[in-house]
Amino acid sequence: MCLAIPGKIKSIEYQYDGLVRMARVNFGGIIKEASLDMVPSAQVGDYVLVHVGVAISIVDEEEAEKTFAYLREIGDLDELTESSQIDRHAV
Amino acid sequence: MKHLTEYRDPELVEQYIQELHRTATRPWTIMEVCGGQTHGLVKNGILNLLPDLVTMVHGPGCPVCVTPVNLIDKAVYLAEEKNVILCSFGDMIRVPGSTKSLLDAKAGGADVRILYSPLEAVRLARENPDREVVFFAVGFETTAPANALSVVQAQKLRLKNYSILASHVLVPPAMEAVIQDDDTNIQGFLAAGHVCAIMGTGEYGPLVERYKMPMVVTGFEPVDLLQGILMVVRQLERGDYKLENQYTRIVRPEGNPEARRIIEQVFEVVDREWRGIGNIPGSGWAVRAELADFDADRKFSVSIPKVPECSDCIAGLVLKGIKKPRECSQFGRACSPERPLGAPMVSSEGACAAYYHFSMSELVND
C-alpha cells in the first residue's frame, strides 16, 4: 500500500486548461504520469518518489549517499571488508 | 536504476548483516510498522539473515487489511445498488466483506474498476458525466494526499458526479495502541518511511520520550531495512532511546508541507475502527463536513448493519506483534490469500499474506 518508487522526470506539462501540473516520469524504462502538486519545485531531471500517481518527495541525492557512508561512519568498514571476504558464507 | 538498485547491493547487504551480528549481544524485539517493510523483509529473505538475537515482529501497517468489513459492504452496496462506477486500488478489490468482495460484485455485473491512482477516477468522472464515480479511498498518511488531491481536482473541475468512500488510518495512534497493549514486548520501532515523507517526524519524538523506546524512520529497500535495524540495535545496546532518520534521502523533519496542507483542507481527524483490532481513538481521517458532496458516505446516506468478524482468526494478535502468522491454527489451512479469514491475510502487504507468499517453509526468524 505504501509502495512508492523513485523515477526521473522526463518532461512536465499542464493539463485541464492549465489547472494541473503533470510530469512524465521514467521508472527504469517505464514511463508513467505523475502529479507534481505535492512537489511544486520539481524540475525536469529531478528524481521524485511517486506513490499512486502523485510525486510525494524529491530524492535528495546528497542524502542518498549517506546510506553508503554509514558503515564507514561506524569506523570499521576496512576491517569489516576484510572479514567479509573470509566469512562470506558464514551468515 | 539509480536510487533503487544501489540499495539492493548484495555486498552492502552482507556488510550490514555482519555488522548486525557483531553489534547484537542480547535479545531484542523490534517492530516494523509498515506492511511494505514486512513485505521487503520477507521477500528479500532478510529475516533469515538476521542474528538469532534480533527478532522482528510485524505491525498493523497494511491499510487495506485493516479496512473494516462494514466499509467494504458499503462499497459493494454502492456498486450493486446505486449503479455507480466503483473504483479502487487493486488490492482493495479482493478483500472480502461480510458476504462478498468487490471482485465478486464485479463478477456479478457491477461496474468495479481497478485504478492505479485516484486521479484516474477524477478523469473517469469527467468522461462519464451521466454516471456517479466513487473512489474507495484507503490508505495511511502516505496515500491521503493523493486521495485528497482527487477531491480538490474534482472541485476545481466543478464535477458533481465524483466522491470518495474514505477509509484512512493513521500510524502514530496505532503504534501507541500497540505499545500500550500489556501483551506486547517491543523494544524498538522501524517507523514507516513513506508515512514520514508526508507527515515528517514531529509526531514520533513524544512517543520516543513517553515510552523510552528507540524509533528509526526507515526506507524499504534491503539496505535501508538493514541499516534501520542496525540503528535501532545500536541504540538498544547503548541503552539509548532517540528518534533517528535512516531515510534522509526522502524524509525531511517537516515532511511535505504541500501534502499536509491539502490533507488538512480535505480531511479531519476522527476515531476509526481497525479490522482485527477495534476502535482506536483519533486514528483516522474522514472527509470534512463542508465537502459532503464529495463524501460518498454522506452523499448516498449508506447505512449497512455491522457484522462481527470471524472468531477463528487471531488477526488482532498478529497486527499487534503478539503472535506470528504461523502460530495461528488456521494459517495456510482454512485461511489463505484466496480465502482470507481475517485482516493480515487479505492484502499482499499483510503479515500473514507476506509469510504465505514468500519462503513459507524457510523462515527461521519466526
GROMACS .gro file of C-alpha atoms in nm:
model
  457
    1MET     CA    1   0.000   0.000   0.000
    2CYS     CA    2   0.280   0.238   0.083
    3LEU     CA    3   0.478   0.124  -0.218
    4ALA     CA    4   0.642   0.422  -0.382
    5ILE     CA    5   0.910   0.415  -0.646
    6PRO     CA    6   1.173   0.672  -0.745
    7GLY     CA    7   1.177   0.782  -1.106
    8LYS     CA    8   1.331   1.060  -1.316
    9ILE     CA    9   1.118   1.344  -1.453
   10LYS     CA   10   1.143   1.342  -1.832
   11SER     CA   11   0.901   1.625  -1.909
   12ILE     CA   12   0.637   1.845  -1.749
   13GLU     CA   13   0.307   1.961  -1.896
   14TYR     CA   14  -0.010   2.136  -1.782
   15GLN     CA   15  -0.345   1.961  -1.823
   16TYR     CA   16  -0.713   2.052  -1.775
   17ASP     CA   17  -0.666   2.402  -1.924
   18GLY     CA   18  -0.355   2.464  -1.715
   19LEU     CA   19  -0.516   2.353  -1.390
   20VAL     CA   20  -0.296   2.051  -1.323
   21ARG     CA   21   0.084   2.020  -1.347
   22MET     CA   22   0.178   1.667  -1.452
   23ALA     CA   23   0.513   1.502  -1.517
   24ARG     CA   24   0.611   1.212  -1.733
   25VAL     CA   25   0.834   1.005  -1.509
   26ASN     CA   26   1.075   0.733  -1.619
   27PHE     CA   27   1.084   0.434  -1.386
   28GLY     CA   28   1.369   0.229  -1.528
   29GLY     CA   29   1.227   0.241  -1.879
   30ILE     CA   30   0.857   0.250  -1.797
   31ILE     CA   31   0.705   0.596  -1.840
   32LYS     CA   32   0.405   0.696  -1.627
   33GLU     CA   33   0.229   1.019  -1.547
   34ALA     CA   34   0.253   1.172  -1.200
   35SER     CA   35   0.106   1.482  -1.042
   36LEU     CA   36   0.357   1.741  -0.922
   37ASP     CA   37   0.111   1.921  -0.693
   38MET     CA   38   0.295   1.798  -0.381
   39VAL     CA   39   0.642   1.887  -0.512
   40PRO     CA   40   0.597   2.228  -0.677
   41SER     CA   41   0.972   2.290  -0.704
   42ALA     CA   42   1.037   1.968  -0.901
   43GLN     CA   43   1.201   2.018  -1.240
   44VAL     CA   44   1.289   1.803  -1.540
   45GLY     CA   45   1.584   1.580  -1.443
   46ASP     CA   46   1.492   1.555  -1.075
   47TYR     CA   47   1.429   1.216  -0.917
   48VAL     CA   48   1.091   1.204  -0.747
   49LEU     CA   49   0.927   0.937  -0.532
   50VAL     CA   50   0.588   0.854  -0.682
   51HIS     CA   51   0.301   0.695  -0.492
   52VAL     CA   52  -0.038   0.621  -0.656
   53GLY     CA   53   0.020   0.872  -0.933
   54VAL     CA   54   0.141   1.155  -0.713
   55ALA     CA   55   0.504   1.261  -0.659
   56ILE     CA   56   0.539   1.294  -0.282
   57SER     CA   57   0.908   1.379  -0.239
   58ILE     CA   58   1.213   1.487  -0.437
   59VAL     CA   59   1.501   1.245  -0.381
   60ASP     CA   60   1.789   1.430  -0.215
   61GLU     CA   61   2.095   1.299  -0.396
   62GLU     CA   62   2.346   1.412  -0.132
   63GLU     CA   63   2.147   1.243   0.141
   64ALA     CA   64   2.122   0.931  -0.075
   65GLU     CA   65   2.496   0.885  -0.041
   66LYS     CA   66   2.478   0.876   0.338
   67THR     CA   67   2.346   0.520   0.350
   68PHE     CA   68   2.665   0.402   0.185
   69ALA     CA   69   2.879   0.609   0.418
   70TYR     CA   70   2.705   0.485   0.733
   71LEU     CA   71   2.920   0.177   0.786
   72ARG     CA   72   3.230   0.388   0.735
   73GLU     CA   73   3.098   0.632   0.995
   74ILE     CA   74   3.083   0.346   1.244
   75GLY     CA   75   3.457   0.337   1.195
   76ASP     CA   76   3.537  -0.016   1.094
   77LEU     CA   77   3.449  -0.053   0.731
   78ASP     CA   78   3.801  -0.161   0.630
   79GLU     CA   79   3.817  -0.431   0.892
   80LEU     CA   80   3.466  -0.541   0.801
   81THR     CA   81   3.554  -0.566   0.433
   82GLU     CA   82   3.848  -0.792   0.515
   83SER     CA   83   3.641  -1.018   0.735
   84SER     CA   84   3.357  -1.025   0.485
   85GLN     CA   85   3.590  -1.182   0.231
   86ILE     CA   86   3.672  -1.455   0.480
   87ASP     CA   87   3.325  -1.502   0.624
   88ARG     CA   88   3.128  -1.452   0.307
   89HIS     CA   89   2.939  -1.778   0.355
   90ALA     CA   90   2.929  -1.768   0.731
   91VAL     CA   91   2.592  -1.597   0.764
   92MET     CA   92   1.817   0.217  -1.179
   93LYS     CA   93   1.963   0.499  -0.973
   94HIS     CA   94   1.819   0.532  -0.621
   95LEU     CA   95   1.679   0.182  -0.636
   96THR     CA   96   1.928  -0.082  -0.748
   97GLU     CA   97   2.210   0.066  -0.542
   98TYR     CA   98   2.002  -0.002  -0.230
   99ARG     CA   99   1.984  -0.367  -0.328
  100ASP     CA  100   2.362  -0.412  -0.350
  101PRO     CA  101   2.435  -0.767  -0.219
  102GLU     CA  102   2.781  -0.674  -0.088
  103LEU     CA  103   2.649  -0.385   0.116
  104VAL     CA  104   2.367  -0.606   0.242
  105GLU     CA  105   2.625  -0.857   0.359
  106GLN     CA  106   2.831  -0.590   0.534
  107TYR     CA  107   2.524  -0.468   0.720
  108ILE     CA  108   2.433  -0.822   0.823
  109GLN     CA  109   2.781  -0.885   0.957
  110GLU     CA  110   2.778  -0.558   1.148
  111LEU     CA  111   2.443  -0.658   1.299
  112HIS     CA  112   2.587  -0.993   1.409
  113ARG     CA  113   2.877  -0.812   1.574
  114THR     CA  114   2.658  -0.549   1.738
  115ALA     CA  115   2.380  -0.756   1.893
  116THR     CA  116   2.483  -0.910   2.227
  117ARG     CA  117   2.141  -0.953   2.388
  118PRO     CA  118   1.794  -1.048   2.262
  119TRP     CA  119   1.599  -0.759   2.111
  120THR     CA  120   1.247  -0.740   1.966
  121ILE     CA  121   1.180  -0.473   1.705
  122MET     CA  122   0.855  -0.396   1.526
  123GLU     CA  123   0.841  -0.272   1.168
  124VAL     CA  124   0.512  -0.087   1.146
  125CYS     CA  125   0.460  -0.075   0.773
  126GLY     CA  126   0.332  -0.368   0.569
  127GLY     CA  127   0.558  -0.259   0.285
  128GLN     CA  128   0.855  -0.312   0.515
  129THR     CA  129   0.720  -0.652   0.626
  130HIS     CA  130   0.693  -0.742   0.261
  131GLY     CA  131   1.051  -0.622   0.199
  132LEU     CA  132   1.190  -0.818   0.494
  133VAL     CA  133   1.017  -1.140   0.391
  134LYS     CA  134   1.056  -1.111   0.013
  135ASN     CA  135   1.430  -1.043   0.033
  136GLY     CA  136   1.494  -1.318   0.286
  137ILE     CA  137   1.627  -1.068   0.540
  138LEU     CA  138   1.452  -1.237   0.833
  139ASN     CA  139   1.662  -1.545   0.771
  140LEU     CA  140   1.987  -1.349   0.774
  141LEU     CA  141   1.939  -1.159   1.098
  142PRO     CA  142   2.117  -1.268   1.417
  143ASP     CA  143   1.909  -1.501   1.634
  144LEU     CA  144   1.920  -1.229   1.898
  145VAL     CA  145   1.721  -0.988   1.678
  146THR     CA  146   1.353  -1.071   1.636
  147MET     CA  147   1.137  -0.867   1.401
  148VAL     CA  148   0.764  -0.855   1.471
  149HIS     CA  149   0.518  -0.716   1.224
  150GLY     CA  150   0.291  -0.423   1.286
  151PRO     CA  151  -0.059  -0.320   1.182
  152GLY     CA  152   0.071  -0.137   0.877
  153CYS     CA  153  -0.149  -0.257   0.595
  154PRO     CA  154  -0.438  -0.014   0.547
  155VAL     CA  155  -0.615  -0.244   0.304
  156CYS     CA  156  -0.605  -0.520   0.566
  157VAL     CA  157  -0.743  -0.307   0.848
  158THR     CA  158  -1.031  -0.156   0.648
  159PRO     CA  159  -1.348  -0.255   0.837
  160VAL     CA  160  -1.577  -0.516   0.686
  161ASN     CA  161  -1.864  -0.269   0.710
  162LEU     CA  162  -1.692  -0.024   0.475
  163ILE     CA  163  -1.636  -0.298   0.218
  164ASP     CA  164  -2.005  -0.386   0.247
  165LYS     CA  165  -2.083  -0.018   0.181
  166ALA     CA  166  -1.862  -0.017  -0.129
  167VAL     CA  167  -2.027  -0.335  -0.258
  168TYR     CA  168  -2.370  -0.183  -0.192
  169LEU     CA  169  -2.282   0.134  -0.385
  170ALA     CA  170  -2.152  -0.070  -0.678
  171GLU     CA  171  -2.454  -0.302  -0.690
  172GLU     CA  172  -2.749  -0.095  -0.573
  173LYS     CA  173  -2.659   0.259  -0.673
  174ASN     CA  174  -2.519   0.169  -1.013
  175VAL     CA  175  -2.201   0.369  -0.959
  176ILE     CA  176  -1.862   0.315  -1.120
  177LEU     CA  177  -1.680   0.194  -0.809
  178CYS     CA  178  -1.302   0.232  -0.834
  179SER     CA  179  -1.016   0.145  -0.604
  180PHE     CA  180  -0.662   0.013  -0.585
  181GLY     CA  181  -0.616  -0.346  -0.698
  182ASP     CA  182  -0.553  -0.499  -0.358
  183MET     CA  183  -0.873  -0.348  -0.216
  184ILE     CA  184  -1.090  -0.519  -0.474
  185ARG     CA  185  -1.018  -0.869  -0.343
  186VAL     CA  186  -1.079  -0.802   0.026
  187PRO     CA  187  -1.385  -0.991   0.150
  188GLY     CA  188  -1.673  -0.807   0.308
  189SER     CA  189  -1.935  -0.987   0.515
  190THR     CA  190  -2.074  -1.174   0.214
  191LYS     CA  191  -1.865  -1.077  -0.087
  192SER     CA  192  -1.571  -0.874  -0.217
  193LEU     CA  193  -1.580  -0.602  -0.480
  194LEU     CA  194  -1.433  -0.859  -0.719
  195ASP     CA  195  -1.735  -1.082  -0.651
  196ALA     CA  196  -1.961  -0.784  -0.719
  197LYS     CA  197  -1.776  -0.720  -1.046
  198ALA     CA  198  -1.820  -1.084  -1.145
  199GLY     CA  199  -2.192  -1.034  -1.081
  200GLY     CA  200  -2.209  -0.744  -1.323
  201ALA     CA  201  -2.131  -0.438  -1.110
  202ASP     CA  202  -1.905  -0.175  -1.268
  203VAL     CA  203  -1.596  -0.213  -1.047
  204ARG     CA  204  -1.267  -0.085  -1.181
  205ILE     CA  205  -0.908  -0.118  -1.061
  206LEU     CA  206  -0.713   0.205  -1.093
  207TYR     CA  207  -0.350   0.299  -1.033
  208SER     CA  208  -0.435   0.644  -0.896
  209PRO     CA  209  -0.737   0.832  -0.759
  210LEU     CA  210  -0.660   1.100  -1.017
  211GLU     CA  211  -0.764   0.848  -1.284
  212ALA     CA  212  -1.103   0.828  -1.112
  213VAL     CA  213  -1.143   1.204  -1.149
  214ARG     CA  214  -1.071   1.169  -1.520
  215LEU     CA  215  -1.326   0.889  -1.537
  216ALA     CA  216  -1.589   1.110  -1.372
  217ARG     CA  217  -1.515   1.386  -1.622
  218GLU     CA  218  -1.553   1.146  -1.915
  219ASN     CA  219  -1.877   0.994  -1.776
  220PRO     CA  220  -2.092   1.290  -1.667
  221ASP     CA  221  -2.406   1.071  -1.666
  222ARG     CA  222  -2.259   0.823  -1.416
  223GLU     CA  223  -2.159   0.852  -1.049
  224VAL     CA  224  -1.794   0.767  -0.987
  225VAL     CA  225  -1.691   0.663  -0.634
  226PHE     CA  226  -1.327   0.604  -0.539
  227PHE     CA  227  -1.281   0.372  -0.240
  228ALA     CA  228  -1.003   0.572  -0.076
  229VAL     CA  229  -0.800   0.361   0.162
  230GLY     CA  230  -0.451   0.428   0.290
  231PHE     CA  231  -0.222   0.560   0.557
  232GLU     CA  232  -0.084   0.913   0.563
  233THR     CA  233   0.120   0.826   0.251
  234THR     CA  234  -0.188   0.786   0.032
  235ALA     CA  235  -0.402   1.059   0.187
  236PRO     CA  236  -0.255   1.345  -0.022
  237ALA     CA  237  -0.340   1.168  -0.349
  238ASN     CA  238  -0.694   1.091  -0.233
  239ALA     CA  239  -0.736   1.447  -0.105
  240LEU     CA  240  -0.596   1.585  -0.430
  241SER     CA  241  -0.863   1.394  -0.623
  242VAL     CA  242  -1.131   1.579  -0.425
  243VAL     CA  243  -0.961   1.914  -0.482
  244GLN     CA  244  -0.929   1.846  -0.854
  245ALA     CA  245  -1.294   1.737  -0.879
  246GLN     CA  246  -1.392   2.058  -0.701
  247LYS     CA  247  -1.181   2.272  -0.936
  248LEU     CA  248  -1.332   2.093  -1.237
  249ARG     CA  249  -1.681   2.151  -1.087
  250LEU     CA  250  -1.763   1.781  -1.107
  251LYS     CA  251  -2.091   1.682  -0.944
  252ASN     CA  252  -2.051   1.309  -1.001
  253TYR     CA  253  -1.730   1.232  -0.808
  254SER     CA  254  -1.696   1.126  -0.446
  255ILE     CA  255  -1.469   0.915  -0.226
  256LEU     CA  256  -1.551   0.648   0.029
  257ALA     CA  257  -1.275   0.734   0.274
  258SER     CA  258  -1.109   0.476   0.497
  259HIS     CA  259  -0.791   0.646   0.611
  260VAL     CA  260  -0.597   0.522   0.909
  261LEU     CA  261  -0.312   0.695   1.093
  262VAL     CA  262   0.009   0.533   1.209
  263PRO     CA  263   0.114   0.706   1.536
  264PRO     CA  264  -0.212   0.627   1.726
  265ALA     CA  265  -0.181   0.265   1.613
  266MET     CA  266   0.182   0.250   1.734
  267GLU     CA  267   0.073   0.385   2.069
  268ALA     CA  268  -0.210   0.130   2.091
  269VAL     CA  269   0.043  -0.147   2.024
  270ILE     CA  270   0.289  -0.014   2.283
  271GLN     CA  271   0.018   0.017   2.547
  272ASP     CA  272  -0.100  -0.341   2.500
  273ASP     CA  273   0.029  -0.537   2.800
  274ASP     CA  274   0.094  -0.846   2.592
  275THR     CA  275   0.337  -0.682   2.352
  276ASN     CA  276   0.709  -0.694   2.417
  277ILE     CA  277   0.854  -0.448   2.170
  278GLN     CA  278   1.175  -0.263   2.247
  279GLY     CA  279   1.220  -0.055   1.933
  280PHE     CA  280   1.045   0.050   1.614
  281LEU     CA  281   1.120   0.098   1.248
  282ALA     CA  282   0.892   0.392   1.169
  283ALA     CA  283   0.727   0.390   0.828
  284GLY     CA  284   0.936   0.589   0.581
  285HIS     CA  285   0.671   0.696   0.334
  286VAL     CA  286   0.425   0.798   0.604
  287CYS     CA  287   0.700   1.023   0.741
  288ALA     CA  288   0.774   1.157   0.392
  289ILE     CA  289   0.431   1.320   0.417
  290MET     CA  290   0.391   1.391   0.788
  291GLY     CA  291   0.753   1.447   0.893
  292THR     CA  292   0.895   1.313   1.217
  293GLY     CA  293   0.734   1.550   1.466
  294GLU     CA  294   0.476   1.301   1.594
  295TYR     CA  295   0.738   1.041   1.687
  296GLY     CA  296   0.960   1.238   1.926
  297PRO     CA  297   0.692   1.248   2.201
  298LEU     CA  298   0.633   0.871   2.163
  299VAL     CA  299   1.006   0.805   2.197
  300GLU     CA  300   1.022   1.016   2.514
  301ARG     CA  301   0.700   0.885   2.667
  302TYR     CA  302   0.784   0.518   2.621
  303LYS     CA  303   1.165   0.545   2.625
  304MET     CA  304   1.188   0.346   2.307
  305PRO     CA  305   1.417   0.395   2.006
  306MET     CA  306   1.250   0.464   1.673
  307VAL     CA  307   1.426   0.487   1.338
  308VAL     CA  308   1.247   0.620   1.032
  309THR     CA  309   1.339   0.362   0.769
  310GLY     CA  310   1.310   0.304   0.396
  311PHE     CA  311   1.203  -0.007   0.209
  312GLU     CA  312   1.498  -0.147   0.018
  313PRO     CA  313   1.713  -0.425   0.170
  314VAL     CA  314   1.999  -0.189   0.257
  315ASP     CA  315   1.753   0.061   0.407
  316LEU     CA  316   1.589  -0.204   0.623
  317LEU     CA  317   1.918  -0.348   0.746
  318GLN     CA  318   2.059  -0.005   0.824
  319GLY     CA  319   1.739   0.087   1.012
  320ILE     CA  320   1.755  -0.235   1.215
  321LEU     CA  321   2.123  -0.175   1.290
  322MET     CA  322   2.050   0.180   1.406
  323VAL     CA  323   1.781   0.051   1.645
  324VAL     CA  324   2.004  -0.230   1.776
  325ARG     CA  325   2.293   0.009   1.832
  326GLN     CA  326   2.067   0.233   2.039
  327LEU     CA  327   1.934  -0.063   2.239
  328GLU     CA  328   2.284  -0.193   2.308
  329ARG     CA  329   2.387   0.152   2.434
  330GLY     CA  330   2.074   0.181   2.649
  331ASP     CA  331   1.976   0.482   2.441
  332TYR     CA  332   1.639   0.592   2.311
  333LYS     CA  333   1.601   0.856   2.045
  334LEU     CA  334   1.439   0.926   1.712
  335GLU     CA  335   1.672   0.877   1.415
  336ASN     CA  336   1.616   0.903   1.044
  337GLN     CA  337   1.770   0.642   0.816
  338TYR     CA  338   1.567   0.757   0.514
  339THR     CA  339   1.706   1.110   0.482
  340ARG     CA  340   1.707   1.099   0.102
  341ILE     CA  341   1.325   1.108   0.117
  342VAL     CA  342   1.213   1.215   0.466
  343ARG     CA  343   1.259   1.572   0.592
  344PRO     CA  344   1.175   1.654   0.956
  345GLU     CA  345   0.885   1.874   0.844
  346GLY     CA  346   0.752   1.616   0.596
  347ASN     CA  347   0.590   1.754   0.284
  348PRO     CA  348   0.418   2.087   0.365
  349GLU     CA  349   0.217   2.091   0.040
  350ALA     CA  350   0.082   1.742   0.109
  351ARG     CA  351  -0.002   1.825   0.470
  352ARG     CA  352  -0.185   2.141   0.359
  353ILE     CA  353  -0.406   1.954   0.113
  354ILE     CA  354  -0.480   1.679   0.369
  355GLU     CA  355  -0.585   1.947   0.619
  356GLN     CA  356  -0.804   2.106   0.352
  357VAL     CA  357  -0.997   1.786   0.280
  358PHE     CA  358  -0.981   1.564   0.591
  359GLU     CA  359  -1.039   1.590   0.965
  360VAL     CA  360  -0.924   1.352   1.240
  361VAL     CA  361  -1.185   1.102   1.365
  362ASP     CA  362  -1.192   0.784   1.574
  363ARG     CA  363  -1.155   0.486   1.345
  364GLU     CA  364  -1.232   0.116   1.368
  365TRP     CA  365  -0.945  -0.111   1.257
  366ARG     CA  366  -1.034  -0.451   1.121
  367GLY     CA  367  -0.887  -0.709   1.359
  368ILE     CA  368  -0.804  -0.456   1.630
  369GLY     CA  369  -1.115  -0.248   1.700
  370ASN     CA  370  -1.162   0.122   1.763
  371ILE     CA  371  -0.853   0.340   1.808
  372PRO     CA  372  -0.928   0.699   1.912
  373GLY     CA  373  -0.809   0.972   1.675
  374SER     CA  374  -0.669   0.718   1.431
  375GLY     CA  375  -0.850   0.806   1.109
  376TRP     CA  376  -0.929   1.079   0.863
  377ALA     CA  377  -1.279   1.149   0.730
  378VAL     CA  378  -1.386   1.397   0.463
  379ARG     CA  379  -1.467   1.737   0.618
  380ALA     CA  380  -1.837   1.817   0.653
  381GLU     CA  381  -1.810   2.118   0.420
  382LEU     CA  382  -1.702   1.879   0.141
  383ALA     CA  383  -2.001   1.645   0.196
  384ASP     CA  384  -2.080   1.648  -0.177
  385PHE     CA  385  -1.752   1.462  -0.233
  386ASP     CA  386  -1.803   1.217   0.055
  387ALA     CA  387  -1.978   0.902  -0.073
  388ASP     CA  388  -2.085   0.804   0.279
  389ARG     CA  389  -2.283   1.127   0.320
  390LYS     CA  390  -2.381   1.172  -0.042
  391PHE     CA  391  -2.554   0.832  -0.063
  392SER     CA  392  -2.652   0.808   0.307
  393VAL     CA  393  -2.531   0.450   0.314
  394SER     CA  394  -2.640   0.255   0.620
  395ILE     CA  395  -2.530  -0.108   0.638
  396PRO     CA  396  -2.561  -0.316   0.958
  397LYS     CA  397  -2.231  -0.424   1.112
  398VAL     CA  398  -2.144  -0.793   1.135
  399PRO     CA  399  -1.891  -0.950   1.374
  400GLU     CA  400  -1.550  -1.064   1.249
  401CYS     CA  401  -1.451  -1.427   1.216
  402SER     CA  402  -1.389  -1.578   1.561
  403ASP     CA  403  -1.128  -1.830   1.434
  404CYS     CA  404  -0.892  -1.552   1.328
  405ILE     CA  405  -0.617  -1.415   1.557
  406ALA     CA  406  -0.570  -1.102   1.344
  407GLY     CA  407  -0.560  -0.867   1.642
  408LEU     CA  408  -0.270  -1.057   1.798
  409VAL     CA  409  -0.079  -1.067   1.468
  410LEU     CA  410  -0.139  -0.698   1.398
  411LYS     CA  411  -0.002  -0.607   1.741
  412GLY     CA  412   0.303  -0.829   1.702
  413ILE     CA  413   0.198  -1.062   1.985
  414LYS     CA  414   0.168  -1.368   1.762
  415LYS     CA  415   0.349  -1.463   1.441
  416PRO     CA  416   0.132  -1.569   1.146
  417ARG     CA  417   0.229  -1.935   1.167
  418GLU     CA  418   0.120  -1.952   1.530
  419CYS     CA  419  -0.239  -1.936   1.403
  420SER     CA  420  -0.406  -2.275   1.372
  421GLN     CA  421  -0.587  -2.157   1.058
  422PHE     CA  422  -0.278  -2.027   0.875
  423GLY     CA  423  -0.248  -2.193   0.535
  424ARG     CA  424  -0.541  -2.418   0.616
  425ALA     CA  425  -0.881  -2.250   0.641
  426CYS     CA  426  -0.710  -1.913   0.584
  427SER     CA  427  -0.519  -1.829   0.266
  428PRO     CA  428  -0.487  -1.525   0.036
  429GLU     CA  429  -0.755  -1.679  -0.186
  430ARG     CA  430  -0.992  -1.727   0.110
  431PRO     CA  431  -0.871  -1.500   0.391
  432LEU     CA  432  -1.041  -1.526   0.729
  433GLY     CA  433  -0.901  -1.201   0.859
  434ALA     CA  434  -0.717  -0.878   0.811
  435PRO     CA  435  -0.347  -0.973   0.777
  436MET     CA  436  -0.415  -1.230   0.503
  437VAL     CA  437  -0.624  -1.010   0.277
  438SER     CA  438  -0.363  -0.795   0.104
  439SER     CA  439  -0.015  -0.893  -0.011
  440GLU     CA  440   0.128  -0.646   0.242
  441GLY     CA  441  -0.046  -0.807   0.536
  442ALA     CA  442   0.191  -1.004   0.759
  443CYS     CA  443   0.009  -1.336   0.710
  444ALA     CA  444  -0.007  -1.296   0.331
  445ALA     CA  445   0.361  -1.197   0.316
  446TYR     CA  446   0.455  -1.512   0.508
  447TYR     CA  447   0.222  -1.718   0.292
  448HIS     CA  448   0.367  -1.594  -0.036
  449PHE     CA  449   0.738  -1.599   0.044
  450SER     CA  450   0.955  -1.869   0.193
  451MET     CA  451   0.672  -2.014   0.393
  452SER     CA  452   0.876  -2.317   0.489
  453GLU     CA  453   1.212  -2.143   0.517
  454LEU     CA  454   1.155  -1.864   0.767
  455VAL     CA  455   1.379  -1.922   1.063
  456ASN     CA  456   1.333  -1.586   1.236
  457ASP     CA  457   0.975  -1.677   1.306
   0.00000   0.00000   0.00000
